[in-house]
Coordinates of N, CA and C in Angstrom, one line a residue:
Chain A
D22 N -10.8 7.9 10.8 CA -10.0 7.6 9.2 C -10.7 7.4 8.3
I23 N -11.1 7.8 6.8 CA -11.7 7.2 5.7 C -11.9 5.8 6.0
Q24 N -13.1 5.2 5.1 CA -13.3 4.1 5.3 C -13.4 3.6 3.8
M25 N -13.0 2.3 3.5 CA -12.8 1.5 2.1 C -13.5 0.4 2.2
T26 N -14.0 0.3 1.1 CA -15.5 -1.1 1.5 C -15.0 -1.7 -0.1
Q27 N -14.4 -2.8 -0.4 CA -14.4 -3.7 -1.6 C -15.1 -5.0 -1.4
S28 N -16.5 -5.0 -2.9 CA -17.2 -6.5 -2.6 C -16.3 -6.6 -4.6
P29 N -16.9 -8.0 -4.4 CA -16.4 -9.1 -3.6 C -15.6 -9.5 -3.0
S30 N -15.4 -9.5 -1.7 CA -14.4 -10.3 -1.1 C -13.4 -10.9 -2.1
S31 N -14.4 -12.3 -2.7 CA -13.8 -12.6 -3.8 C -14.8 -13.5 -4.7
L32 N -13.5 -13.9 -6.1 CA -14.1 -14.2 -6.8 C -13.3 -14.7 -7.8
S33 N -14.6 -16.0 -8.6 CA -14.1 -16.6 -9.2 C -14.1 -16.7 -10.9
A34 N -13.0 -16.6 -11.8 CA -13.7 -16.6 -12.9 C -12.6 -16.8 -14.3
F35 N -12.5 -17.2 -15.4 CA -12.0 -18.2 -16.0 C -11.4 -16.9 -16.6
V36 N -10.4 -17.5 -17.5 CA -9.4 -16.8 -18.5 C -10.5 -16.2 -19.6
G37 N -10.1 -15.2 -19.5 CA -10.3 -15.2 -20.8 C -11.8 -13.7 -20.7
D38 N -12.5 -14.0 -19.1 CA -14.3 -13.2 -19.0 C -13.5 -12.4 -17.9
R39 N -14.6 -10.8 -18.6 CA -14.4 -9.7 -17.5 C -14.6 -9.2 -15.9
V40 N -14.3 -9.3 -16.0 CA -14.4 -8.9 -14.3 C -14.3 -7.2 -13.9
T41 N -15.2 -7.3 -12.3 CA -15.1 -6.5 -12.1 C -15.4 -6.4 -11.2
I42 N -14.4 -5.1 -10.4 CA -14.4 -4.9 -8.3 C -14.7 -3.6 -8.5
T43 N -15.3 -3.4 -7.2 CA -15.8 -2.4 -6.8 C -15.4 -2.4 -5.2
C44 N -15.5 -0.4 -5.1 CA -14.6 -0.2 -4.0 C -15.4 1.5 -3.5
R45 N -16.0 1.1 -2.4 CA -16.8 2.3 -2.0 C -15.2 3.0 -0.8
A46 N -16.1 4.3 -0.8 CA -15.4 5.1 0.4 C -16.5 5.8 1.6
S47 N -16.3 5.2 2.8 CA -17.4 6.2 3.4 C -17.1 8.0 3.6
Q48 N -16.4 8.9 2.5 CA -17.1 9.4 2.4 C -16.5 10.1 0.7
P49 N -17.2 11.0 0.5 CA -16.3 11.3 -1.3 C -14.8 12.0 -0.9
I50 N -13.7 10.9 -2.3 CA -12.8 11.1 -2.0 C -11.9 11.7 -3.8
N51 N -12.9 12.5 -4.1 CA -12.2 13.0 -5.5 C -12.4 11.6 -6.3
I52 N -11.0 11.8 -6.6 CA -10.1 10.7 -7.9 C -9.5 9.9 -7.1
Y53 N -8.8 10.8 -5.8 CA -7.8 9.9 -5.4 C -7.6 8.5 -4.5
L54 N -7.8 7.0 -5.8 CA -8.0 6.2 -5.5 C -7.0 5.4 -6.7
S55 N -6.5 4.7 -6.2 CA -5.5 3.7 -6.1 C -5.9 2.5 -6.6
W56 N -5.7 1.7 -7.1 CA -5.9 0.1 -7.4 C -4.1 -0.2 -7.3
Y57 N -4.1 -1.7 -6.7 CA -3.2 -2.1 -5.8 C -3.6 -4.1 -7.0
Q58 N -2.0 -4.4 -7.4 CA -1.9 -6.2 -7.4 C -1.8 -6.9 -6.6
K59 N -1.9 -7.7 -5.9 CA -1.2 -8.3 -4.8 C -1.3 -9.9 -4.8
K60 N 0.4 -10.5 -4.8 CA 0.2 -11.7 -5.7 C 1.6 -12.4 -4.1
S61 N 1.0 -14.0 -3.3 CA 1.5 -14.4 -2.5 C 3.2 -13.8 -2.0
G62 N 3.7 -13.4 -1.4 CA 5.2 -13.3 -1.4 C 5.8 -12.7 -2.6
Q63 N 5.1 -11.3 -2.8 CA 5.1 -10.0 -3.3 C 5.3 -9.1 -3.2
A64 N 6.0 -8.2 -3.3 CA 5.0 -6.8 -2.9 C 3.7 -6.0 -4.1
P65 N 3.2 -4.8 -3.2 CA 1.9 -4.3 -3.9 C 2.5 -4.0 -5.2
K66 N 1.8 -3.8 -6.6 CA 2.1 -3.4 -7.9 C 0.8 -2.3 -8.2
L67 N 1.6 -0.8 -8.5 CA 0.6 -0.2 -8.6 C 0.1 -0.4 -9.9
L68 N -1.6 -0.4 -10.1 CA -1.2 -0.5 -11.3 C -1.7 1.1 -11.8
I69 N -3.1 1.6 -11.2 CA -3.8 2.4 -11.4 C -3.5 3.9 -10.5
H70 N -3.8 5.1 -10.7 CA -4.2 5.8 -9.7 C -4.2 7.1 -10.2
G71 N -5.2 7.8 -9.4 CA -5.8 8.5 -9.6 C -7.2 8.4 -10.0
A72 N -8.0 6.9 -9.9 CA -9.7 6.5 -10.1 C -8.9 6.1 -11.5
S73 N -8.3 6.4 -12.6 CA -8.5 5.6 -14.3 C -7.4 5.9 -15.1
S74 N -6.7 6.1 -14.4 CA -5.3 6.4 -14.7 C -4.0 5.0 -14.6
L75 N -3.7 4.5 -15.9 CA -3.2 4.0 -16.3 C -1.3 3.8 -16.0
V76 N -1.0 2.6 -14.8 CA 0.1 3.1 -14.8 C 1.0 2.7 -15.6
S77 N 2.3 3.7 -16.3 CA 2.6 2.8 -17.4 C 3.4 1.9 -17.3
G78 N 3.0 0.7 -18.6 CA 4.3 -0.6 -18.1 C 2.8 -1.5 -17.7
V79 N 1.5 -1.0 -17.5 CA 0.6 -2.5 -17.1 C -0.2 -2.3 -17.8
P80 N -1.0 -3.3 -18.4 CA -1.8 -4.5 -19.8 C -3.1 -3.1 -20.0
S81 N -2.8 -2.8 -20.5 CA -4.7 -2.0 -21.1 C -5.6 -2.1 -21.5
R82 N -5.2 -3.6 -20.7 CA -6.9 -4.8 -20.4 C -7.7 -4.3 -18.8
F83 N -6.3 -3.6 -17.8 CA -7.4 -3.0 -16.7 C -7.2 -1.4 -17.0
S84 N -9.1 -1.0 -16.3 CA -9.3 -0.1 -16.5 C -9.7 0.0 -15.1
G85 N -9.9 1.7 -15.0 CA -10.1 1.6 -14.0 C -11.0 3.4 -13.7
G86 N -12.6 3.4 -13.0 CA -12.9 4.3 -13.2 C -13.9 4.6 -11.9
G87 N -14.8 6.1 -12.0 CA -15.4 6.5 -10.6 C -14.9 7.4 -10.2
S88 N -15.6 7.7 -9.2 CA -15.7 9.3 -8.6 C -16.5 9.4 -7.1
G89 N -15.5 10.2 -6.9 CA -16.6 10.9 -5.5 C -16.1 9.6 -4.2
T90 N -17.2 8.8 -4.2 CA -17.6 7.0 -3.3 C -17.7 6.3 -4.0
D91 N -17.3 6.0 -5.3 CA -17.7 4.6 -5.5 C -16.8 5.1 -6.5
F92 N -16.1 3.8 -6.5 CA -15.1 3.1 -8.2 C -14.6 1.5 -8.2
T93 N -14.3 1.5 -9.2 CA -14.3 0.1 -10.7 C -13.0 0.3 -11.1
L94 N -12.4 -1.9 -10.5 CA -11.6 -1.8 -11.6 C -12.0 -3.1 -12.1
T95 N -11.5 -2.6 -13.7 CA -12.7 -3.8 -14.5 C -10.9 -4.6 -15.6
I96 N -10.7 -5.9 -15.3 CA -10.4 -6.5 -16.0 C -10.7 -7.8 -17.6
N97 N -9.9 -6.8 -18.1 CA -11.2 -7.0 -19.8 C -10.3 -8.5 -20.5
G98 N -10.8 -9.7 -20.5 CA -10.5 -10.7 -20.8 C -9.1 -11.1 -20.2
L99 N -9.2 -11.7 -18.8 CA -8.8 -12.4 -17.5 C -7.5 -12.8 -18.6
Q100 N -6.4 -12.3 -18.4 CA -5.1 -13.8 -18.2 C -4.7 -14.1 -17.0
P101 N -4.1 -15.8 -17.0 CA -3.7 -16.3 -16.1 C -3.1 -15.4 -14.6
D102 N -2.0 -14.0 -16.1 CA -1.1 -13.8 -14.5 C -2.1 -13.3 -13.5
D103 N -2.9 -12.5 -14.4 CA -3.9 -11.5 -13.4 C -4.4 -12.1 -12.3
F104 N -5.3 -13.4 -11.4 CA -4.6 -14.2 -10.3 C -4.5 -13.8 -9.3
A105 N -5.2 -12.8 -8.4 CA -4.0 -12.3 -7.5 C -5.3 -12.1 -6.5
T106 N -4.7 -11.0 -5.6 CA -5.6 -10.6 -4.9 C -5.5 -8.6 -5.0
Y107 N -6.6 -8.2 -5.2 CA -6.5 -6.3 -5.7 C -7.1 -5.7 -3.8
Y108 N -6.5 -4.6 -4.4 CA -7.0 -4.0 -3.3 C -6.7 -2.1 -3.8
C109 N -7.8 -1.8 -3.4 CA -8.2 -0.2 -3.0 C -7.4 0.5 -2.4
Q110 N -7.3 1.7 -2.7 CA -6.3 2.7 -1.5 C -7.2 4.6 -2.0
Q111 N -7.5 4.8 0.0 CA -7.6 6.9 -1.0 C -6.0 7.8 -0.4
S112 N -6.4 8.6 -1.4 CA -5.3 9.5 -0.7 C -5.8 10.7 -1.0
Y113 N -7.0 11.0 -1.1 CA -7.8 11.8 -0.7 C -7.3 12.3 1.2
S114 N -7.7 11.3 1.9 CA -7.2 12.2 3.5 C -5.0 11.6 2.9
V115 N -5.2 12.9 4.6 CA -3.8 12.4 4.4 C -3.2 11.1 5.1
L116 N -4.0 10.8 6.1 CA -4.4 9.1 6.3 C -4.5 8.2 6.0
Y117 N -3.5 8.1 4.8 CA -4.5 6.4 4.0 C -4.6 5.5 4.1
T118 N -6.0 5.0 3.6 CA -6.8 3.3 4.2 C -6.3 2.7 2.5
F119 N -6.4 1.1 2.6 CA -7.2 0.5 1.2 C -7.8 -0.3 2.2
G120 N -8.5 -1.0 1.3 CA -9.9 -1.6 1.1 C -9.5 -2.7 1.4
Q121 N -10.1 -4.1 2.0 CA -9.7 -5.5 2.7 C -9.1 -6.5 1.2
G122 N -9.4 -5.5 0.7 CA -8.9 -6.5 -0.4 C -10.0 -7.9 -1.1
T123 N -9.9 -8.1 -3.0 CA -10.7 -8.7 -3.4 C -9.4 -10.0 -3.8
R124 N -9.9 -11.1 -4.1 CA -9.1 -12.2 -4.4 C -9.7 -12.8 -5.3
L125 N -8.7 -12.8 -6.5 CA -9.7 -12.9 -8.0 C -8.3 -14.8 -7.7
D126 N -9.5 -15.8 -8.2 CA -8.7 -17.0 -8.6 C -9.8 -17.3 -9.5
S127 N -9.0 -18.9 -10.3 CA -9.2 -19.2 -12.0 C -10.7 -20.3 -11.2
K128 N -11.4 -20.6 -12.1 CA -12.0 -20.9 -12.0 C -12.1 -22.3 -12.4
Chain B
Q30 N 17.4 4.1 -11.5 CA 16.3 3.5 -11.1 C 15.7 2.9 -9.0
I31 N 15.4 3.8 -8.9 CA 15.5 4.0 -7.3 C 15.1 2.3 -7.0
Q32 N 15.0 2.1 -5.8 CA 15.0 0.9 -4.8 C 14.3 0.8 -4.0
L33 N 14.4 0.3 -2.8 CA 13.9 0.5 -1.4 C 14.2 -1.1 -0.6
Q34 N 14.5 -1.5 0.3 CA 14.8 -2.8 1.0 C 14.3 -2.1 2.7
E35 N 13.8 -3.0 3.3 CA 13.5 -3.0 4.0 C 15.0 -3.6 5.2
S36 N 15.1 -4.0 6.6 CA 16.1 -4.5 7.5 C 15.3 -4.0 8.7
G37 N 15.9 -5.1 10.0 CA 16.0 -5.4 10.9 C 15.8 -6.7 12.1
P38 N 15.5 -6.7 13.0 CA 15.2 -8.2 13.5 C 13.9 -8.3 13.4
G39 N 13.8 -10.2 12.8 CA 13.0 -11.2 12.7 C 11.9 -11.1 13.2
L40 N 12.2 -11.2 14.6 CA 11.1 -11.1 16.5 C 11.7 -11.2 17.2
V41 N 10.5 -10.3 17.6 CA 10.4 -9.1 18.7 C 9.9 -9.5 19.8
E42 N 10.3 -9.4 21.1 CA 9.3 -10.4 22.3 C 8.1 -8.9 22.5
P43 N 6.9 -9.4 22.7 CA 6.0 -8.5 22.9 C 6.3 -7.6 23.7
S44 N 6.0 -6.7 24.1 CA 5.7 -5.0 25.2 C 7.1 -4.2 24.9
Q45 N 7.8 -5.3 23.3 CA 9.3 -4.5 23.3 C 9.0 -4.1 22.1
T46 N 9.8 -3.1 21.5 CA 9.6 -2.0 20.0 C 10.2 -2.6 19.3
L47 N 9.3 -2.8 18.2 CA 9.7 -3.3 16.8 C 10.6 -2.0 16.2
S48 N 12.2 -2.9 15.2 CA 11.9 -1.1 14.4 C 13.0 -1.9 13.6
L49 N 12.3 -1.2 12.3 CA 12.9 -1.2 11.4 C 12.9 -0.6 10.2
T50 N 14.0 -0.3 9.2 CA 14.8 1.0 8.3 C 14.5 -0.2 7.1
C51 N 14.3 1.3 6.5 CA 14.2 1.0 5.2 C 15.5 1.9 4.3
T52 N 16.5 1.3 3.2 CA 17.3 1.2 2.9 C 17.0 1.7 1.1
V53 N 17.5 3.7 0.9 CA 17.1 3.7 -0.6 C 18.2 3.6 -1.3
S54 N 18.2 3.1 -2.5 CA 19.2 3.3 -3.1 C 18.8 3.7 -4.7
G55 N 19.7 3.6 -5.5 CA 19.5 4.4 -6.9 C 18.5 6.1 -6.6
G56 N 19.4 6.5 -5.8 CA 18.6 7.9 -6.0 C 18.5 8.1 -4.3
S57 N 18.4 9.4 -4.3 CA 18.5 10.5 -3.4 C 17.1 10.5 -2.3
I58 N 17.1 10.4 -0.9 CA 15.9 10.1 -0.3 C 15.3 11.5 0.0
D59 N 16.0 12.4 -0.5 CA 15.7 14.0 -0.4 C 15.7 14.9 -2.0
S60 N 15.7 13.9 -2.7 CA 15.9 14.7 -4.5 C 14.7 14.6 -5.1
G61 N 13.4 15.3 -3.9 CA 12.2 15.7 -5.1 C 11.4 15.8 -3.2
S62 N 10.4 15.6 -4.1 CA 9.3 16.6 -2.6 C 8.8 15.5 -2.5
Y63 N 8.7 14.0 -2.0 CA 8.5 12.4 -2.1 C 7.8 12.3 -0.3
Y64 N 6.9 11.2 -0.5 CA 6.8 11.0 0.8 C 6.7 9.9 0.5
W65 N 7.0 9.1 2.2 CA 8.0 7.4 2.4 C 7.2 6.5 3.7
S66 N 6.4 5.9 2.9 CA 4.6 5.1 3.6 C 5.7 3.9 4.3
W67 N 5.2 3.5 5.5 CA 4.8 2.2 5.8 C 3.5 1.3 5.8
V68 N 4.2 0.1 5.6 CA 2.6 -0.3 5.5 C 2.9 -2.2 5.4
R69 N 1.7 -2.9 6.1 CA 2.3 -4.1 7.1 C 0.8 -5.1 6.3
Q70 N 1.3 -6.5 5.9 CA 0.6 -7.0 6.0 C -0.1 -8.3 7.2
P71 N -0.8 -8.5 8.0 CA 0.0 -10.2 8.9 C -0.5 -11.6 7.8
A72 N 0.0 -12.4 8.9 CA -0.8 -13.7 7.6 C -2.2 -13.7 7.3
G73 N -2.7 -13.5 5.6 CA -4.1 -14.4 6.0 C -4.6 -13.2 6.2
G74 N -4.8 -11.7 6.4 CA -4.9 -10.2 6.6 C -4.9 -9.1 5.1
G75 N -5.3 -8.2 5.4 CA -4.9 -7.5 4.2 C -4.0 -6.5 4.3
L76 N -3.7 -5.9 3.6 CA -2.6 -4.9 3.5 C -3.1 -3.5 4.4
E77 N -2.2 -2.7 5.5 CA -2.5 -1.5 6.1 C -2.4 -0.4 6.6
W78 N -2.2 0.7 6.1 CA -1.1 2.0 5.8 C -0.4 2.0 7.9
I79 N 0.3 2.3 8.1 CA 1.1 2.4 9.6 C 1.3 4.1 8.8
G80 N 2.0 4.3 8.0 CA 2.0 6.0 8.5 C 2.8 6.1 7.5
R81 N 3.8 7.8 7.4 CA 3.9 8.5 6.3 C 5.2 9.5 6.8
V82 N 6.3 9.6 5.7 CA 7.1 11.0 6.8 C 7.7 11.3 4.9
H83 N 7.0 12.4 5.7 CA 7.9 14.0 4.3 C 9.4 14.0 4.3
T84 N 10.0 13.9 3.1 CA 11.0 14.4 2.9 C 11.7 15.7 3.9
S85 N 10.4 16.4 4.5 CA 10.8 17.6 5.7 C 11.1 17.5 6.8
G86 N 10.9 15.3 6.7 CA 10.2 15.1 7.7 C 9.2 15.3 8.8
S87 N 8.4 15.8 8.5 CA 7.1 15.9 9.0 C 6.2 14.5 8.4
T88 N 5.2 14.1 9.7 CA 4.9 12.9 9.2 C 3.1 13.0 9.6
D89 N 2.7 11.7 9.2 CA 1.5 11.7 9.4 C 1.1 10.0 9.6
Y90 N 0.9 8.9 10.7 CA 0.1 8.4 10.6 C -1.5 7.8 11.6
K91 N -1.2 6.3 11.2 CA -2.8 6.0 11.3 C -3.5 5.9 12.6
S92 N -4.8 6.6 12.8 CA -5.1 6.9 14.2 C -5.2 6.0 15.2
S93 N -5.4 4.3 14.7 CA -5.6 3.9 16.0 C -4.1 3.4 16.0
L94 N -2.8 3.8 14.7 CA -1.9 3.6 15.5 C -0.9 4.6 16.5
K95 N -1.2 6.0 16.5 CA -0.4 6.8 16.6 C 0.1 7.0 17.8
S96 N -0.6 6.3 19.0 CA 0.1 6.4 20.2 C 1.3 5.6 20.0
R97 N 1.7 4.8 19.0 CA 2.2 4.2 19.3 C 3.6 3.3 18.1
V98 N 3.4 4.6 17.4 CA 4.0 4.6 16.4 C 4.7 5.6 16.3
A99 N 5.9 5.7 15.1 CA 6.9 6.3 15.0 C 7.3 6.5 13.6
I100 N 7.4 7.1 13.1 CA 8.2 7.3 11.5 C 10.0 8.6 11.2
S101 N 10.0 8.3 10.8 CA 12.1 9.2 11.0 C 12.9 9.1 10.1
I102 N 13.6 10.4 9.2 CA 13.9 9.8 7.6 C 15.0 10.5 8.0
D103 N 16.7 9.5 8.0 CA 17.4 10.2 8.2 C 18.6 10.4 6.9
T104 N 18.6 11.7 6.5 CA 18.5 12.1 4.6 C 20.3 11.3 4.9
S105 N 20.9 11.8 6.0 CA 22.7 11.6 5.7 C 22.3 9.8 5.2
K106 N 21.8 9.0 5.3 CA 21.6 7.9 5.1 C 20.9 7.3 4.8
N107 N 20.4 7.8 3.5 CA 19.3 7.9 2.9 C 18.4 6.6 3.4
Q108 N 17.9 6.8 4.3 CA 17.2 6.1 5.2 C 15.9 6.8 5.8
F109 N 15.1 5.9 6.3 CA 13.7 6.0 6.7 C 13.3 4.9 8.3
S110 N 12.5 4.8 9.4 CA 12.8 4.5 10.0 C 11.3 4.3 10.5
L111 N 10.9 2.9 11.2 CA 9.7 2.8 11.5 C 9.8 2.4 13.2
K112 N 8.9 2.6 14.1 CA 9.0 1.7 15.4 C 7.9 2.1 16.4
V113 N 7.5 0.7 16.5 CA 6.6 0.4 16.7 C 6.8 0.2 18.6
S114 N 6.1 0.4 19.2 CA 6.3 0.3 20.6 C 5.3 0.0 21.2
S115 N 5.2 -1.1 22.0 CA 4.5 -2.4 23.5 C 3.3 -3.0 22.2
V116 N 4.4 -3.9 21.1 CA 4.4 -4.5 20.5 C 3.3 -5.7 21.0
T117 N 2.0 -6.5 20.6 CA 1.8 -7.6 20.7 C 1.7 -8.6 18.9
A118 N 1.6 -10.1 19.7 CA 1.1 -10.8 18.2 C 0.4 -10.0 17.6
A119 N -1.0 -8.9 17.8 CA -1.1 -8.3 17.1 C -0.4 -8.0 15.3
D120 N 0.5 -7.5 16.2 CA 1.8 -6.8 15.1 C 2.7 -7.0 14.7
T121 N 2.9 -9.0 14.5 CA 3.1 -10.2 13.7 C 2.5 -9.5 12.0
A122 N 3.6 -9.2 10.8 CA 2.9 -9.1 9.6 C 4.5 -8.7 9.0
V123 N 4.1 -9.0 8.1 CA 5.5 -8.7 6.7 C 4.9 -7.1 6.4
Y124 N 6.4 -6.4 6.7 CA 6.2 -5.1 6.7 C 7.5 -4.3 6.0
Y125 N 6.2 -3.5 4.8 CA 6.8 -3.0 3.7 C 6.6 -1.3 3.5
C126 N 8.3 -0.8 3.6 CA 8.4 0.0 3.5 C 8.1 0.9 1.6
A127 N 7.4 2.0 0.9 CA 7.0 2.4 -0.3 C 7.5 4.1 -0.2
R128 N 6.9 3.9 -1.6 CA 7.6 6.2 -2.3 C 6.1 6.3 -3.2
S129 N 5.5 7.5 -2.9 CA 4.8 7.6 -2.8 C 5.5 8.0 -4.4
T130 N 3.6 8.3 -5.1 CA 4.7 8.7 -6.7 C 5.0 9.8 -6.9
P131 N 6.1 10.1 -8.2 CA 6.8 11.6 -8.4 C 5.5 12.6 -8.5
R132 N 4.5 12.0 -9.0 CA 3.3 12.7 -10.0 C 2.3 13.7 -8.4
G133 N 2.8 12.9 -7.3 CA 2.5 13.5 -6.3 C 2.0 12.1 -5.0
S134 N 1.3 13.0 -3.9 CA 1.1 12.1 -3.0 C -0.4 11.4 -2.8
R135 N -1.1 11.9 -3.6 CA -2.6 12.1 -4.3 C -2.7 10.9 -4.9
Y136 N -1.5 10.3 -5.7 CA -1.5 9.5 -6.9 C -0.7 8.5 -6.5
G137 N -1.2 7.9 -5.4 CA 0.1 6.1 -5.0 C 0.7 6.0 -4.6
M138 N 1.4 4.7 -5.0 CA 2.6 4.4 -4.0 C 3.0 3.6 -5.0
D139 N 4.2 4.4 -5.9 CA 4.6 3.6 -6.8 C 6.6 2.1 -6.9
V140 N 6.7 2.9 -5.4 CA 8.6 1.5 -5.6 C 7.9 0.9 -4.3
W141 N 8.2 0.0 -3.9 CA 8.2 -1.0 -2.7 C 9.7 -1.7 -2.6
G142 N 9.7 -1.6 -1.3 CA 10.7 -2.9 -0.6 C 10.5 -4.0 -1.6
Q143 N 10.7 -4.8 -1.0 CA 10.0 -6.6 -0.8 C 10.0 -7.1 0.4
G144 N 9.8 -6.2 1.4 CA 8.9 -6.6 2.7 C 10.1 -7.2 3.0
T145 N 9.6 -7.9 4.8 CA 10.7 -8.1 5.6 C 9.2 -8.5 6.7
T146 N 9.8 -9.4 7.0 CA 8.9 -10.5 8.2 C 9.2 -10.7 9.9
V147 N 8.3 -10.1 10.7 CA 8.5 -9.9 11.8 C 7.4 -10.6 12.5
S148 N 7.7 -11.4 13.8 CA 7.1 -12.1 14.3 C 7.4 -11.5 16.1
V149 N 6.3 -11.1 16.1 CA 6.4 -11.4 17.8 C 5.3 -12.5 18.5
S150 N 6.9 -12.7 19.4 CA 6.8 -13.8 20.8 C 8.1 -14.1 22.0
S151 N 7.7 -14.5 22.6 CA 8.2 -14.7 23.4 C 9.2 -16.1 23.5

């Protein structure tokens, strides 16, 4: 199965900051990479698919990029509601895999 | 607006089979070419994709779980199900069901159930 590695595993930031999370695939996955936001007690929320396509209703401060093996999720102007854990997920292979997650908390 | 709801026992004994059902409401499970997945998250851990079933009934499973997992679909009941055999404490987790996006199976999972907690203990 394709391995997905996120970095950092955790980070602390202030409201208003710009933060970037990276995700690396163990083999090329084209653009078939999605990002999810996960809060405790809630289901994952799809933010971005196709590496850079923002899901309808997701704030424009979220953006994604990359292709092949290296991808990024950037949040421009962190808001209090953004403190959560973020996961990348590949769907290039029929056997989906998630990254280990990046916990974003308030500094 | 399609909604998913997981159901099943919250406690399973070690070595037994875990069985969960995901009921689809607000739409027909076979109206379109969708993949329906199961994902789990152990306490303090990350998300783990378990497997998926297509509306046609075809399935795909995570390699390390393939020998113990079975996912099926029942279009007459608008449900799909998960069975995990020979469970251990490592199978204790919150289990989610989810649907692939209308754009296709390669574009993420956009509809999720609220999750159900399953504990493996005697």
